[in-house]
Short mmCIF file of C-alpha atoms and ligand atoms in Angstrom, two decimals:
data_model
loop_
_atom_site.label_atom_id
_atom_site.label_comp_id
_atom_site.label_asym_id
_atom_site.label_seq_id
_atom_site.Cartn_x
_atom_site.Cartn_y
_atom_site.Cartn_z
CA UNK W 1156 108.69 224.44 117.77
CA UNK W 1157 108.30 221.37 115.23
CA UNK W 1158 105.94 218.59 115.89
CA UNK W 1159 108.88 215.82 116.66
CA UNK W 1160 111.36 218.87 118.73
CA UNK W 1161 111.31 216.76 121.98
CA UNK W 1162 114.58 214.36 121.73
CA UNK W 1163 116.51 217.29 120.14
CA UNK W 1164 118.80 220.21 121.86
CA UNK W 1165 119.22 222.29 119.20
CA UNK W 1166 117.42 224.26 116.25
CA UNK W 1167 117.94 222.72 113.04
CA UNK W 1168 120.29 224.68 110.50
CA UNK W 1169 118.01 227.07 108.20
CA UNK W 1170 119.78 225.20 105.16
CA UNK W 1171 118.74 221.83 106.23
CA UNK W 1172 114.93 223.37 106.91
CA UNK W 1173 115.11 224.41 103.14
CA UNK W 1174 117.01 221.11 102.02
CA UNK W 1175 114.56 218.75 104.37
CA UNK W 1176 111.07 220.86 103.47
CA UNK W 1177 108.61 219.62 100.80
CA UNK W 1178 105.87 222.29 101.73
CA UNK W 1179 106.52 223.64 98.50
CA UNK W 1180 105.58 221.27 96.56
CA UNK W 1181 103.19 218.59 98.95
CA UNK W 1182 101.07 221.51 99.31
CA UNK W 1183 99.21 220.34 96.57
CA UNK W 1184 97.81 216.82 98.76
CA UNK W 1185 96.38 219.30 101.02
CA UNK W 1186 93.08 218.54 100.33
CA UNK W 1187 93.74 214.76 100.25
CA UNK W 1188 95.73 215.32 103.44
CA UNK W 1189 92.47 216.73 105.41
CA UNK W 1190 90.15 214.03 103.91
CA UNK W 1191 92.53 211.50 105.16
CA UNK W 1192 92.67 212.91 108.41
CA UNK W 1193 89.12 213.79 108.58
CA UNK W 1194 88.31 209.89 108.21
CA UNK W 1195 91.03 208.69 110.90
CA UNK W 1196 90.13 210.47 113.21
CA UNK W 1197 86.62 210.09 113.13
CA UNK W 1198 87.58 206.12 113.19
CA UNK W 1199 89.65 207.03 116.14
CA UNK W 1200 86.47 208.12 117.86
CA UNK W 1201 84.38 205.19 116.64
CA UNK W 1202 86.74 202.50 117.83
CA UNK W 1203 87.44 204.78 121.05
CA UNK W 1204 90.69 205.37 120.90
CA UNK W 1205 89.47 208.87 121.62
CA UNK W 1206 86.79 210.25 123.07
CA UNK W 1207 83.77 211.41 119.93
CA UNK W 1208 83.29 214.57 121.23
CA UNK W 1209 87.03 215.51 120.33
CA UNK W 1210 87.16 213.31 117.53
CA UNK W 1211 84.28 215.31 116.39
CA UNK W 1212 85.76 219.05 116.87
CA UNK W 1213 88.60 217.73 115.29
CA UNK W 1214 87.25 216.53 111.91
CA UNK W 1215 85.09 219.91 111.81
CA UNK W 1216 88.05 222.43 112.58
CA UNK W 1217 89.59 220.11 109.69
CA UNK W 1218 87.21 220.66 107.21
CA UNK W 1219 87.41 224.81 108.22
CA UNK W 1220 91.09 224.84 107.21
CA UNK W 1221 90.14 223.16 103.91
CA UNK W 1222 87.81 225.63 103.72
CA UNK W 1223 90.35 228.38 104.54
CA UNK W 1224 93.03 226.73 102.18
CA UNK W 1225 90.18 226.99 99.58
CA UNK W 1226 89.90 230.07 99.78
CA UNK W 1227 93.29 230.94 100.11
CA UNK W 1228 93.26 232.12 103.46
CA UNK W 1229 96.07 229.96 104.66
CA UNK W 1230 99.56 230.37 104.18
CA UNK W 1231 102.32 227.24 104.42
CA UNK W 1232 105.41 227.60 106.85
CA UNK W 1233 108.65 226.18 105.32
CA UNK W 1234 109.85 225.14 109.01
CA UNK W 1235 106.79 223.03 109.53
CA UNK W 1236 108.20 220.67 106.73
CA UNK W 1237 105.46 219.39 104.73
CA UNK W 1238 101.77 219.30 104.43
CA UNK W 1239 101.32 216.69 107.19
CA UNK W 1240 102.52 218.56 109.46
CA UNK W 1241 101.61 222.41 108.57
CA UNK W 1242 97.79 220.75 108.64
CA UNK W 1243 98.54 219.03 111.88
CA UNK W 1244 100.38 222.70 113.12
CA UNK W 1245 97.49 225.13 112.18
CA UNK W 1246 94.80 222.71 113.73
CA UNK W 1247 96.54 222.99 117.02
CA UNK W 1248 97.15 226.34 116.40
CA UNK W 1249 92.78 226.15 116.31
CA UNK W 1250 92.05 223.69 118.94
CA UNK W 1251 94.55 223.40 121.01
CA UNK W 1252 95.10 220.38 123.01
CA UNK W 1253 92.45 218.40 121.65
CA UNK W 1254 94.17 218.76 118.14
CA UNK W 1255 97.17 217.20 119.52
CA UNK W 1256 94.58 213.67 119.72
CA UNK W 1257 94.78 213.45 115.53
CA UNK W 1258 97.95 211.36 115.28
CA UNK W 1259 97.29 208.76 117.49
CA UNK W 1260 98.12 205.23 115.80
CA UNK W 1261 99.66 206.88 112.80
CA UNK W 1262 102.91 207.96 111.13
CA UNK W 1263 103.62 210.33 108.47
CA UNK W 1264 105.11 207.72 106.62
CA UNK W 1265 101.36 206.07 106.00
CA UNK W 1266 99.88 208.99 105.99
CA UNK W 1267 102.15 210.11 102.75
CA UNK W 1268 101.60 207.02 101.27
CA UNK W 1269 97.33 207.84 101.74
CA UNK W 1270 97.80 211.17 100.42
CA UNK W 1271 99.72 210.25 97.54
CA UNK W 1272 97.67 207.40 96.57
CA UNK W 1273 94.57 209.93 96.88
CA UNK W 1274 96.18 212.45 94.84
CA UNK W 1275 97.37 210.08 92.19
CA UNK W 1276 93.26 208.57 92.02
CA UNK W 1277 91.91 211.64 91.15
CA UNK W 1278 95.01 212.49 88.65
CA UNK W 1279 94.62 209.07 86.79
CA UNK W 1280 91.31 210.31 86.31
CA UNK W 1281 91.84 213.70 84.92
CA UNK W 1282 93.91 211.90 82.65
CA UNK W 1283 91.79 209.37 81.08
CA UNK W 1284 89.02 212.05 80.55
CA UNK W 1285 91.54 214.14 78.65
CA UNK W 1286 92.67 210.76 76.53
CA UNK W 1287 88.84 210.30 76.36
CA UNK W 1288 88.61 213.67 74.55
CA UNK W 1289 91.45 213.14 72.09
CA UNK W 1290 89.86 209.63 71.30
CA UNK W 1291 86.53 211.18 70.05
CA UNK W 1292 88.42 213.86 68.03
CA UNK W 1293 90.04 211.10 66.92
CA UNK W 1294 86.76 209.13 66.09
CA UNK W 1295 85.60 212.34 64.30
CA UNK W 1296 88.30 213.07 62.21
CA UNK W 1297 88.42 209.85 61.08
CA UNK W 1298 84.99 209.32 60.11
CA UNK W 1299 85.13 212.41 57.92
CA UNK W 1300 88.27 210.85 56.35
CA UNK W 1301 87.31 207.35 55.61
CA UNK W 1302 87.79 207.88 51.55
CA UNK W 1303 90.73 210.38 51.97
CA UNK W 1304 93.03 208.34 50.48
CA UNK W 1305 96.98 208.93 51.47
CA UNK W 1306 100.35 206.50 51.34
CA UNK W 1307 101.06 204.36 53.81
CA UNK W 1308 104.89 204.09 54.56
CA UNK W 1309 107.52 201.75 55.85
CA UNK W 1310 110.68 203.30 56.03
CA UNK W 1311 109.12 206.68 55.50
CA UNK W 1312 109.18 205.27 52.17
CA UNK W 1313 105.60 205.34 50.30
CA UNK W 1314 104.32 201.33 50.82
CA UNK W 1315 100.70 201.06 49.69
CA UNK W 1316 97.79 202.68 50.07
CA UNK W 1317 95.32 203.75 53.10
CA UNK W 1318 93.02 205.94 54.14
CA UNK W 1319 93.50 208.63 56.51
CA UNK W 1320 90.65 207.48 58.83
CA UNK W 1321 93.15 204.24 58.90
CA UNK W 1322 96.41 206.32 60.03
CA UNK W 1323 94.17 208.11 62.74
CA UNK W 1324 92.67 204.97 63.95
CA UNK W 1325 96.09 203.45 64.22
CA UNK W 1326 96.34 205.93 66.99
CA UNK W 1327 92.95 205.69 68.30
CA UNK W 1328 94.10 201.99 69.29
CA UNK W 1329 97.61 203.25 71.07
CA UNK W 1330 95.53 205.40 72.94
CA UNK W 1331 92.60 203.04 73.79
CA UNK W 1332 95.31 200.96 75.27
CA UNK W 1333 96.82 204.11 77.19
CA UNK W 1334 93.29 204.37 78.54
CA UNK W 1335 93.09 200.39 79.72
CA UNK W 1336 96.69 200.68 81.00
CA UNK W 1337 95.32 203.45 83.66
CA UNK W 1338 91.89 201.83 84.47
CA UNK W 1339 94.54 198.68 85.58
CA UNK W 1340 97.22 200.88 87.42
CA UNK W 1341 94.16 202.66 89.26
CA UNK W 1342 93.38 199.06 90.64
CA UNK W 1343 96.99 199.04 92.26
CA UNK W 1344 96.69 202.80 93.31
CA UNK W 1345 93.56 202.51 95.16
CA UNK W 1346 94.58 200.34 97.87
CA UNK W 1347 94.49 202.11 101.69
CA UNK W 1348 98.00 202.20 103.41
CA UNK W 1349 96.86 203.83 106.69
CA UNK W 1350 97.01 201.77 109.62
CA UNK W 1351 100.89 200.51 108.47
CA UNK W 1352 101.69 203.22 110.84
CA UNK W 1353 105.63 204.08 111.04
CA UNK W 1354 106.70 200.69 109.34
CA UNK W 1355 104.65 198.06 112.37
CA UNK W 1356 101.46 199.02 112.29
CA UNK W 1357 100.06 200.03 115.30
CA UNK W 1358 99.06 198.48 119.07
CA UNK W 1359 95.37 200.85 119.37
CA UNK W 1360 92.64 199.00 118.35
CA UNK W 1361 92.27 200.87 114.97
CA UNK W 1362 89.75 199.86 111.69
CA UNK W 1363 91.68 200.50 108.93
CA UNK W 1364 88.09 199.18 106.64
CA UNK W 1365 86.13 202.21 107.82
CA UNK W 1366 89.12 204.52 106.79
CA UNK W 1367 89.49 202.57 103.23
CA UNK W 1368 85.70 202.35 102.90
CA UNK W 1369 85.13 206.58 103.83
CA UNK W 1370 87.81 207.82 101.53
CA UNK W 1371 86.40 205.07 98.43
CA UNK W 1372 89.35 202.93 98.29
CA UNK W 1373 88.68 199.05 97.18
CA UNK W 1374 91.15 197.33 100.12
CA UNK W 1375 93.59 198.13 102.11
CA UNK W 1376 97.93 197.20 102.27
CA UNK W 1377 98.86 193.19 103.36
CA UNK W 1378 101.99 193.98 105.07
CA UNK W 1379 102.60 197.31 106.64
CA UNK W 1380 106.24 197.09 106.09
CA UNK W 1381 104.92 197.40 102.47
CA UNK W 1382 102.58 200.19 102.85
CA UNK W 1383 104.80 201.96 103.59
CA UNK W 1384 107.42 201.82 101.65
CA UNK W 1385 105.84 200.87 98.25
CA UNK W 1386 105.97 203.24 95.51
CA UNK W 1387 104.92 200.52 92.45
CA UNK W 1388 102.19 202.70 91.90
CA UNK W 1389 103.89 205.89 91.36
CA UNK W 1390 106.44 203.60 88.76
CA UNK W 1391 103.51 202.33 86.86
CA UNK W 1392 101.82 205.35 86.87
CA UNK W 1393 104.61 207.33 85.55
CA UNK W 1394 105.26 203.90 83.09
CA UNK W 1395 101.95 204.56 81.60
CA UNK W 1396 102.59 208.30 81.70
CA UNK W 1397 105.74 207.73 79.38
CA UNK W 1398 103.91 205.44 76.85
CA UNK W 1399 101.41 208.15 76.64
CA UNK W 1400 103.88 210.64 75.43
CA UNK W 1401 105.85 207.96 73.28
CA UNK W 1402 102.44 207.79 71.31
CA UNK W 1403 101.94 211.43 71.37
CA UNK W 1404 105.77 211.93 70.32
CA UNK W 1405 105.10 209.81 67.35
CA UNK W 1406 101.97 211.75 66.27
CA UNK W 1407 103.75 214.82 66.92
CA UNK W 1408 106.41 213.45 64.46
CA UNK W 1409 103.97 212.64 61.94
CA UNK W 1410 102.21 216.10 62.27
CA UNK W 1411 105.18 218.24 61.98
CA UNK W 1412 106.51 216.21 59.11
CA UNK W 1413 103.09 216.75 57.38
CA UNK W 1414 102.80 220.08 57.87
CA UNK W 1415 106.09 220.51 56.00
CA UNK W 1416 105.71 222.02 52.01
CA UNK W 1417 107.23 218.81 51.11
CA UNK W 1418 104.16 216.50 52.36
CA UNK W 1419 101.61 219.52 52.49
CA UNK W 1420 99.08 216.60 54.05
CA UNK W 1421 97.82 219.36 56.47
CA UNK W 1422 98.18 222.76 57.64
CA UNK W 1423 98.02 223.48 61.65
CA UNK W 1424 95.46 226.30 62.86
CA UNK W 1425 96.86 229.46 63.27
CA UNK W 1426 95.98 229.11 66.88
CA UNK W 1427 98.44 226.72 67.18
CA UNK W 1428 101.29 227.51 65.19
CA UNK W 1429 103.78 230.15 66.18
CA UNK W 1430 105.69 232.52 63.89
CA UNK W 1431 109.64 233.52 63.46
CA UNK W 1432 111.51 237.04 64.96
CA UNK W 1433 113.64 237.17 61.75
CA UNK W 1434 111.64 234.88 58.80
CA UNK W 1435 108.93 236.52 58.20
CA UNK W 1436 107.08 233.48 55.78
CA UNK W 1437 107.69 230.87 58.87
CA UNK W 1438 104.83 229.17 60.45
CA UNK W 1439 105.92 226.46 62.75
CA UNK W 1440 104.11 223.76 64.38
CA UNK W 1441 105.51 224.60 67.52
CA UNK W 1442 102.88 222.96 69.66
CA UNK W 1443 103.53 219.29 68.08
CA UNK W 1444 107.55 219.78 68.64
CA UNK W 1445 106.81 220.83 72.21
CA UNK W 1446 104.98 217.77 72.79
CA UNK W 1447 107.66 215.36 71.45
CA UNK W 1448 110.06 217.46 73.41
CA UNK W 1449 108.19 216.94 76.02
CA UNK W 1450 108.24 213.45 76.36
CA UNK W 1451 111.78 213.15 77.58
CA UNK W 1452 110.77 215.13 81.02
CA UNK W 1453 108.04 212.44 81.54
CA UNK W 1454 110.50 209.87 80.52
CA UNK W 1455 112.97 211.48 82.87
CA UNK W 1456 110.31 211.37 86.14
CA UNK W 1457 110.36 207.65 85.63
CA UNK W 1458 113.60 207.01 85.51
CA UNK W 1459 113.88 209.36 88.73
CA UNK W 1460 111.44 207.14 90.42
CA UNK W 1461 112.95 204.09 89.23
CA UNK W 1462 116.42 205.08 90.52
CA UNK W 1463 115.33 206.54 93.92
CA UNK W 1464 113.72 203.34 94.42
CA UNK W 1465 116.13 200.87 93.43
CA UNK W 1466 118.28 201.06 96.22
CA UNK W 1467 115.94 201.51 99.55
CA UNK W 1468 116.19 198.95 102.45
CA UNK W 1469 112.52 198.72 103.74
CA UNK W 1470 110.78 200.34 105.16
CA UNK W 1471 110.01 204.06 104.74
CA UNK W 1472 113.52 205.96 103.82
CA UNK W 1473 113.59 210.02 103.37
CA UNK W 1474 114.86 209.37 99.32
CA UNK W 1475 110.94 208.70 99.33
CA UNK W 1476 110.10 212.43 99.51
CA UNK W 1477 111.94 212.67 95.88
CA UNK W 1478 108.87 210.53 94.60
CA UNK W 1479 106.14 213.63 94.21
CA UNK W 1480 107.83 216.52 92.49
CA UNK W 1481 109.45 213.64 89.59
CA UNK W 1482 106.22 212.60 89.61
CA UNK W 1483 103.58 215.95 89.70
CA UNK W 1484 105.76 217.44 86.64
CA UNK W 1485 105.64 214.40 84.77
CA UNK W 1486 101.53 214.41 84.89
CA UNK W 1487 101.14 218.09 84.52
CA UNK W 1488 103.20 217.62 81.12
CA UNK W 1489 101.12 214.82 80.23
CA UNK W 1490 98.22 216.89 80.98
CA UNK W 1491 98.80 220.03 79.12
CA UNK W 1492 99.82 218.30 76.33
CA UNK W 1493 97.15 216.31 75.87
CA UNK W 1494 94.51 219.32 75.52
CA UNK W 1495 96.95 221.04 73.44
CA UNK W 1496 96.88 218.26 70.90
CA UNK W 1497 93.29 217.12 70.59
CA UNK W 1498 92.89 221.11 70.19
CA UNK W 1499 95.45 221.08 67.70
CA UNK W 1500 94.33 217.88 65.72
CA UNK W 1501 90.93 218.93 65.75
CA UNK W 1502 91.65 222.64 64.43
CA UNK W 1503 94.20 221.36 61.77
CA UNK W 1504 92.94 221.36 58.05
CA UNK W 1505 93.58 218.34 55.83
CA UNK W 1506 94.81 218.82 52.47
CA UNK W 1507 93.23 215.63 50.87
CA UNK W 1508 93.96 216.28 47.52
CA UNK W 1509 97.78 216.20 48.43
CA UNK W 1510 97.59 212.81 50.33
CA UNK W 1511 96.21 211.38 47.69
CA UNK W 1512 98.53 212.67 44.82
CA UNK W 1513 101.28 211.77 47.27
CA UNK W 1514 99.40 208.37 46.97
CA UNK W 1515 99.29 208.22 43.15
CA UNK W 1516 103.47 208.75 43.17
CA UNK W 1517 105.51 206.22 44.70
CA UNK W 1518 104.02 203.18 43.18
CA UNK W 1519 101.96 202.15 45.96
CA UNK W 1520 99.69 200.10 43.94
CA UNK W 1521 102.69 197.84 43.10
CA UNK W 1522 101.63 195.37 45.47
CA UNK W 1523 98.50 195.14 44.10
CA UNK W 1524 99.49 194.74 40.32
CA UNK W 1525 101.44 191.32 41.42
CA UNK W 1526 98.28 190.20 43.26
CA UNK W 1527 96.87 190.96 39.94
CA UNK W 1528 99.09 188.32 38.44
CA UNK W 1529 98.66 185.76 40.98
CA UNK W 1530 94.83 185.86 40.36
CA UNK W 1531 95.83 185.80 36.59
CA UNK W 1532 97.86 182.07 38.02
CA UNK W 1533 101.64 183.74 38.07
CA UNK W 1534 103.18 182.49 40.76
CA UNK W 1535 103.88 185.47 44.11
CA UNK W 1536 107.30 185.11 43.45
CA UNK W 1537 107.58 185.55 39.22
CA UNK W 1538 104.73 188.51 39.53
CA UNK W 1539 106.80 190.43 42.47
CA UNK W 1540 109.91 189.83 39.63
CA UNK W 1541 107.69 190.98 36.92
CA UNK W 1542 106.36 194.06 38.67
CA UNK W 1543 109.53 194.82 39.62
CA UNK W 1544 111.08 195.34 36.50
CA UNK W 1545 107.71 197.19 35.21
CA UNK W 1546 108.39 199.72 38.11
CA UNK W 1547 111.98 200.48 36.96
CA UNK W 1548 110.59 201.18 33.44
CA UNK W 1549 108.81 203.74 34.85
CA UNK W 1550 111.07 205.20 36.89
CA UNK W 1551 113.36 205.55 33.55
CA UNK W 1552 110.05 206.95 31.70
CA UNK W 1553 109.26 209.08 34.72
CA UNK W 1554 105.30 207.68 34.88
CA UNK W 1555 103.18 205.74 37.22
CA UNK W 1556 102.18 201.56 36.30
CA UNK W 1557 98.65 202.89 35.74
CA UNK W 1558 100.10 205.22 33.26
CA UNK W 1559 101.67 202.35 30.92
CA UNK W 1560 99.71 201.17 27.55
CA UNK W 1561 98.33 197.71 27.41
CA UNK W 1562 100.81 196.94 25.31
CA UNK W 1563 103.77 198.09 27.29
CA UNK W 1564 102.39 195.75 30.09
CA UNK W 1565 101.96 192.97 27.98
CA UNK W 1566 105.33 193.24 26.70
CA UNK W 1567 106.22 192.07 30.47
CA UNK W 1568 103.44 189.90 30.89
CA UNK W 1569 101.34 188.01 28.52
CA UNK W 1570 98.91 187.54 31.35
CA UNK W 1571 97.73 190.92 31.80
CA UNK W 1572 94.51 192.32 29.86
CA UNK W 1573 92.55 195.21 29.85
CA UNK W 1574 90.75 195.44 33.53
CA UNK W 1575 94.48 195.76 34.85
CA UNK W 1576 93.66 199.73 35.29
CA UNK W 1577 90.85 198.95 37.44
CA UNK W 1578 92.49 196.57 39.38
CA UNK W 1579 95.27 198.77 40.22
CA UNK W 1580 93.49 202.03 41.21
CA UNK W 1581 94.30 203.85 44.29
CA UNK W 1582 90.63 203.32 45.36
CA UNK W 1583 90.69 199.29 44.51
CA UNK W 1584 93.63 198.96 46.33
CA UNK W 1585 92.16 200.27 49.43
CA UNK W 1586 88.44 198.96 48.99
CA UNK W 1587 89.77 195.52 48.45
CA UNK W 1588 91.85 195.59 51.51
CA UNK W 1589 88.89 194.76 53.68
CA UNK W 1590 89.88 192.37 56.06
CA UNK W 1591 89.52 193.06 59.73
CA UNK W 1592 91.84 195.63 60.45
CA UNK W 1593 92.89 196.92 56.58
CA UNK W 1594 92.06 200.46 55.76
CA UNK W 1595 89.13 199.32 53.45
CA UNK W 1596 86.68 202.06 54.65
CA UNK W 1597 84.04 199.42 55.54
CA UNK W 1598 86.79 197.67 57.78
CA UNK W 1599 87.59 200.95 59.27
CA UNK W 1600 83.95 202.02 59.67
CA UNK W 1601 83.97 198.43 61.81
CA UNK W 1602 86.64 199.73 64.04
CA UNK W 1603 85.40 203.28 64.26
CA UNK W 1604 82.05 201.57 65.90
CA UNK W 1605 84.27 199.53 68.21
CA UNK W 1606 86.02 202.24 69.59
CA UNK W 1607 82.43 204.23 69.79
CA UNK W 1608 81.51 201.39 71.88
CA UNK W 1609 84.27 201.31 73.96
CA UNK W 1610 83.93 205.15 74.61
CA UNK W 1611 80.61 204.81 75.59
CA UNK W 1612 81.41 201.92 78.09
CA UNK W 1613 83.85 204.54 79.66
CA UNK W 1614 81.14 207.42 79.92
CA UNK W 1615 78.64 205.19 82.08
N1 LIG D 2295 107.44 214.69 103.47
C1 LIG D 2295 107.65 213.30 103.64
C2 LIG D 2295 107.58 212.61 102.28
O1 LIG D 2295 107.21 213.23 101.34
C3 LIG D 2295 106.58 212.74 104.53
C4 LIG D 2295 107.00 211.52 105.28
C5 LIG D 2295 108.06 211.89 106.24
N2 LIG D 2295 108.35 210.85 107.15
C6 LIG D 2295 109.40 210.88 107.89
N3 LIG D 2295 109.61 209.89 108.71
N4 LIG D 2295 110.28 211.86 107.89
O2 LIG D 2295 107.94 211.47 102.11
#
């Protein structure tokens, strides 16, 4: 018989069992479920609600079926609903009456809320640890790469030149914020709903600080109308979910364009490249396309939660349940594809000698010859003119600037001499960019130690 049978006549339909269960994918909170329940009831006994002795049996026989459910002993029943109550179920199946005790003062609809928040804690933390790994791949590739010089594009059109170590670190930054934005939403997420009850809290005498302060959560819920029916912290999570995988998307983007004969920057691991059934020369960066394909799922969960929530009159409504399975795929995506990348980035090999020819085409260092002019006293606008026509008598003569003679230059500007060439070198126009944040490899050496410190703060 189910746990709320009494008011009814009749069985539910078997469709509506299937339609109304969540067993089959809740199962996963089990372990938050029983830690949850573990600390109630043991405040239950504290406070006296019920007597210790039972309060006692109750939290052991608990921890036995986590035990069990460890050791996969225990198998789920669709028609006891969810994980709430096939916990609840097979400890009164154990203890009998006494069992009956555990949900005194509360309601599934905090106790959800609890396990959800629970799960979500020790998620967020998988997470960062796996966005910690990808930064210090990120940190080593880059400091291995500070003089592999490589254009820098607007437009996907080649802008000036950087280093490699820059374009990484770019990333290292979208990531490091990633990493913030989850320390902040774990501040939201570990807040204690239990003691909301149903949606009014609850007449027993309960303390909802001994629950919060057992299960290592920093407060508890202001309004129990809100705890239970606030999902802000499944949005934001799945918010900072989806910017992960927009910055993964875009280095995904970038790899698989790189990868391409046309760039030849780098060439993917074997390990994590697949092959074609009909083209036998293929290699294809298959990982990096999965990931940016990818990103729409996790895109998708939020908008799920975002729509099932939009609409909900408070408190608790059953559209709620929709929350965890929008939710659970959209971190196990974020998950898997964050240790395939930092095992793909860190396997790849780095052609450096074709970033840097790609570098040497394109007139990158155009910028630089009109700063050469303005330090010669031509005004920014008359040297961009003056550069500009020196680029398209190149293009007609199919060289680079660097490639002109003296005289050629000179024939477009009387102020130009001899240490032009220097000036306009690939590896000028990087060294002298050394402002905070330019790709000059002692700026980027800066940054590199930064983000080592920063790192380190989030090891201790
Ligand atoms: N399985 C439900 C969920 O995921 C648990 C809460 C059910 N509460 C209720 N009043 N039916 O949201």
């Amino acid at each position: 018989m189910k746990l709320w049978a009494g008011r009814f006549k009749k069985d539910t339909d078997f469709l509506m069992d299937d339609f109304n269960a969540s067993i089959s994918f809740d199962s996963r909170m089990y372990r938050q479920d029983i830690l949850g329940s573990a600390a109630h009831v043991r405040m239950l006994g504290e406070c006296g609600i019920i007597p210790r002795a039972d309060a006692r049996l109750i939290r052991e026989t608990l921890f036995e079926i986590l035990e069990d459910i460890e050791q996969g002993k225990v198998e789920f029943d669709v028609s006891a609903e969810d994980i709430h109550m096939n916990i609840e179920s097979i400890l009164i199946d154990r203890i009998g009456q006494v069992g009956k005790m555990l949900h005194t003062g509360r309601s599934r609809n905090d106790q959800v809320a609890l396990d959800f928040r629970m799960y979500l804690r020790d998620e967020i933390k998988a997470i960062k640890a796996l966005l910690l790994d990808l930064e210090n791949v990120l940190i080593k590739l880059s400091e291995n790469n500070l003089n592999t010089i490589m254009p820098g594009y607007t437009h996907l059109q080649r802008a000036q030149p950087i280093t490699f170590a820059h374009h990484l670190m770019a990333y290292f930054q979208m990531f490091r914020r990633d990493i913030e934005r989850l320390d902040d939403c774990y501040k939201r997420v570990n807040i204690m709903p239990l003691g909301s009850g149903a949606l009014a809290s609850t007449t027993y005498p309960i303390d909802r600080m001994m629950v919060a302060e057992e299960l290592g959560f920093d407060g508890i819920t202001e309004n129990s109308l809100d705890g239970v029916s606030d999902r802000d912290f499944a949005i934001e999570f799945a918010s900072c979910l989806s910017i992960i995988m927009v910055h993964l998307s875009r280095f995904s983007e970038e790899i698989i364009l790189w990868s391409t004969a046309e760039f030849g920057f780098i060439e993917l691991d074997d390990a994590y490249s697949t092959g074609s059934s009909i083209m036998p020369q293929k290699k294809n960066p298959d990982a990096a396309e999965l990931v940016r394909g990818k990103s729409g799922r996790v895109f998708g969960s939020l908008m799920t939660l975002l729509t099932v929530m939009k609409g909900l009159p408070l408190a608790y409504n059953k559209d709620m349940q929709e929350d965890k399975e929008a939710l659970f795929d959209a971190l196990d995506t974020v998950k898997i594809c964050l240790a395939v990348f930092s095992r793909m980035l860190d396997t790849m090999k780095i052609n450096k000698y074709n970033m840097q020819s790609a570098a040497r085409g394109g007139f990158t260092n155009a910028t630089d010859l009109a700063d050469y002019l303005v330090r010669q006293g031509v005004p920014f606008r008359d040297s961009h003119e003056i550069v500009g026509k020196m680029v398209a008598f190149c293009i007609d003569k199919g060289i680079a600037l660097e490639d002109m003679t003296l005289e050629e230059m000179r024939s477009f500007s009387g102020h130009i001499s001899g240490d032009v060439y220097d000036a306009i070198s690939l590896e000028s126009c990087v060294s002298g960019r050394m402002v905070p944040g330019g790709p000059a490899p002692e700026s980027v050496l800066a940054s590199i130690k930064n983000g080592k410190a920063f790192l380190d703060k989030q090891m201790e």
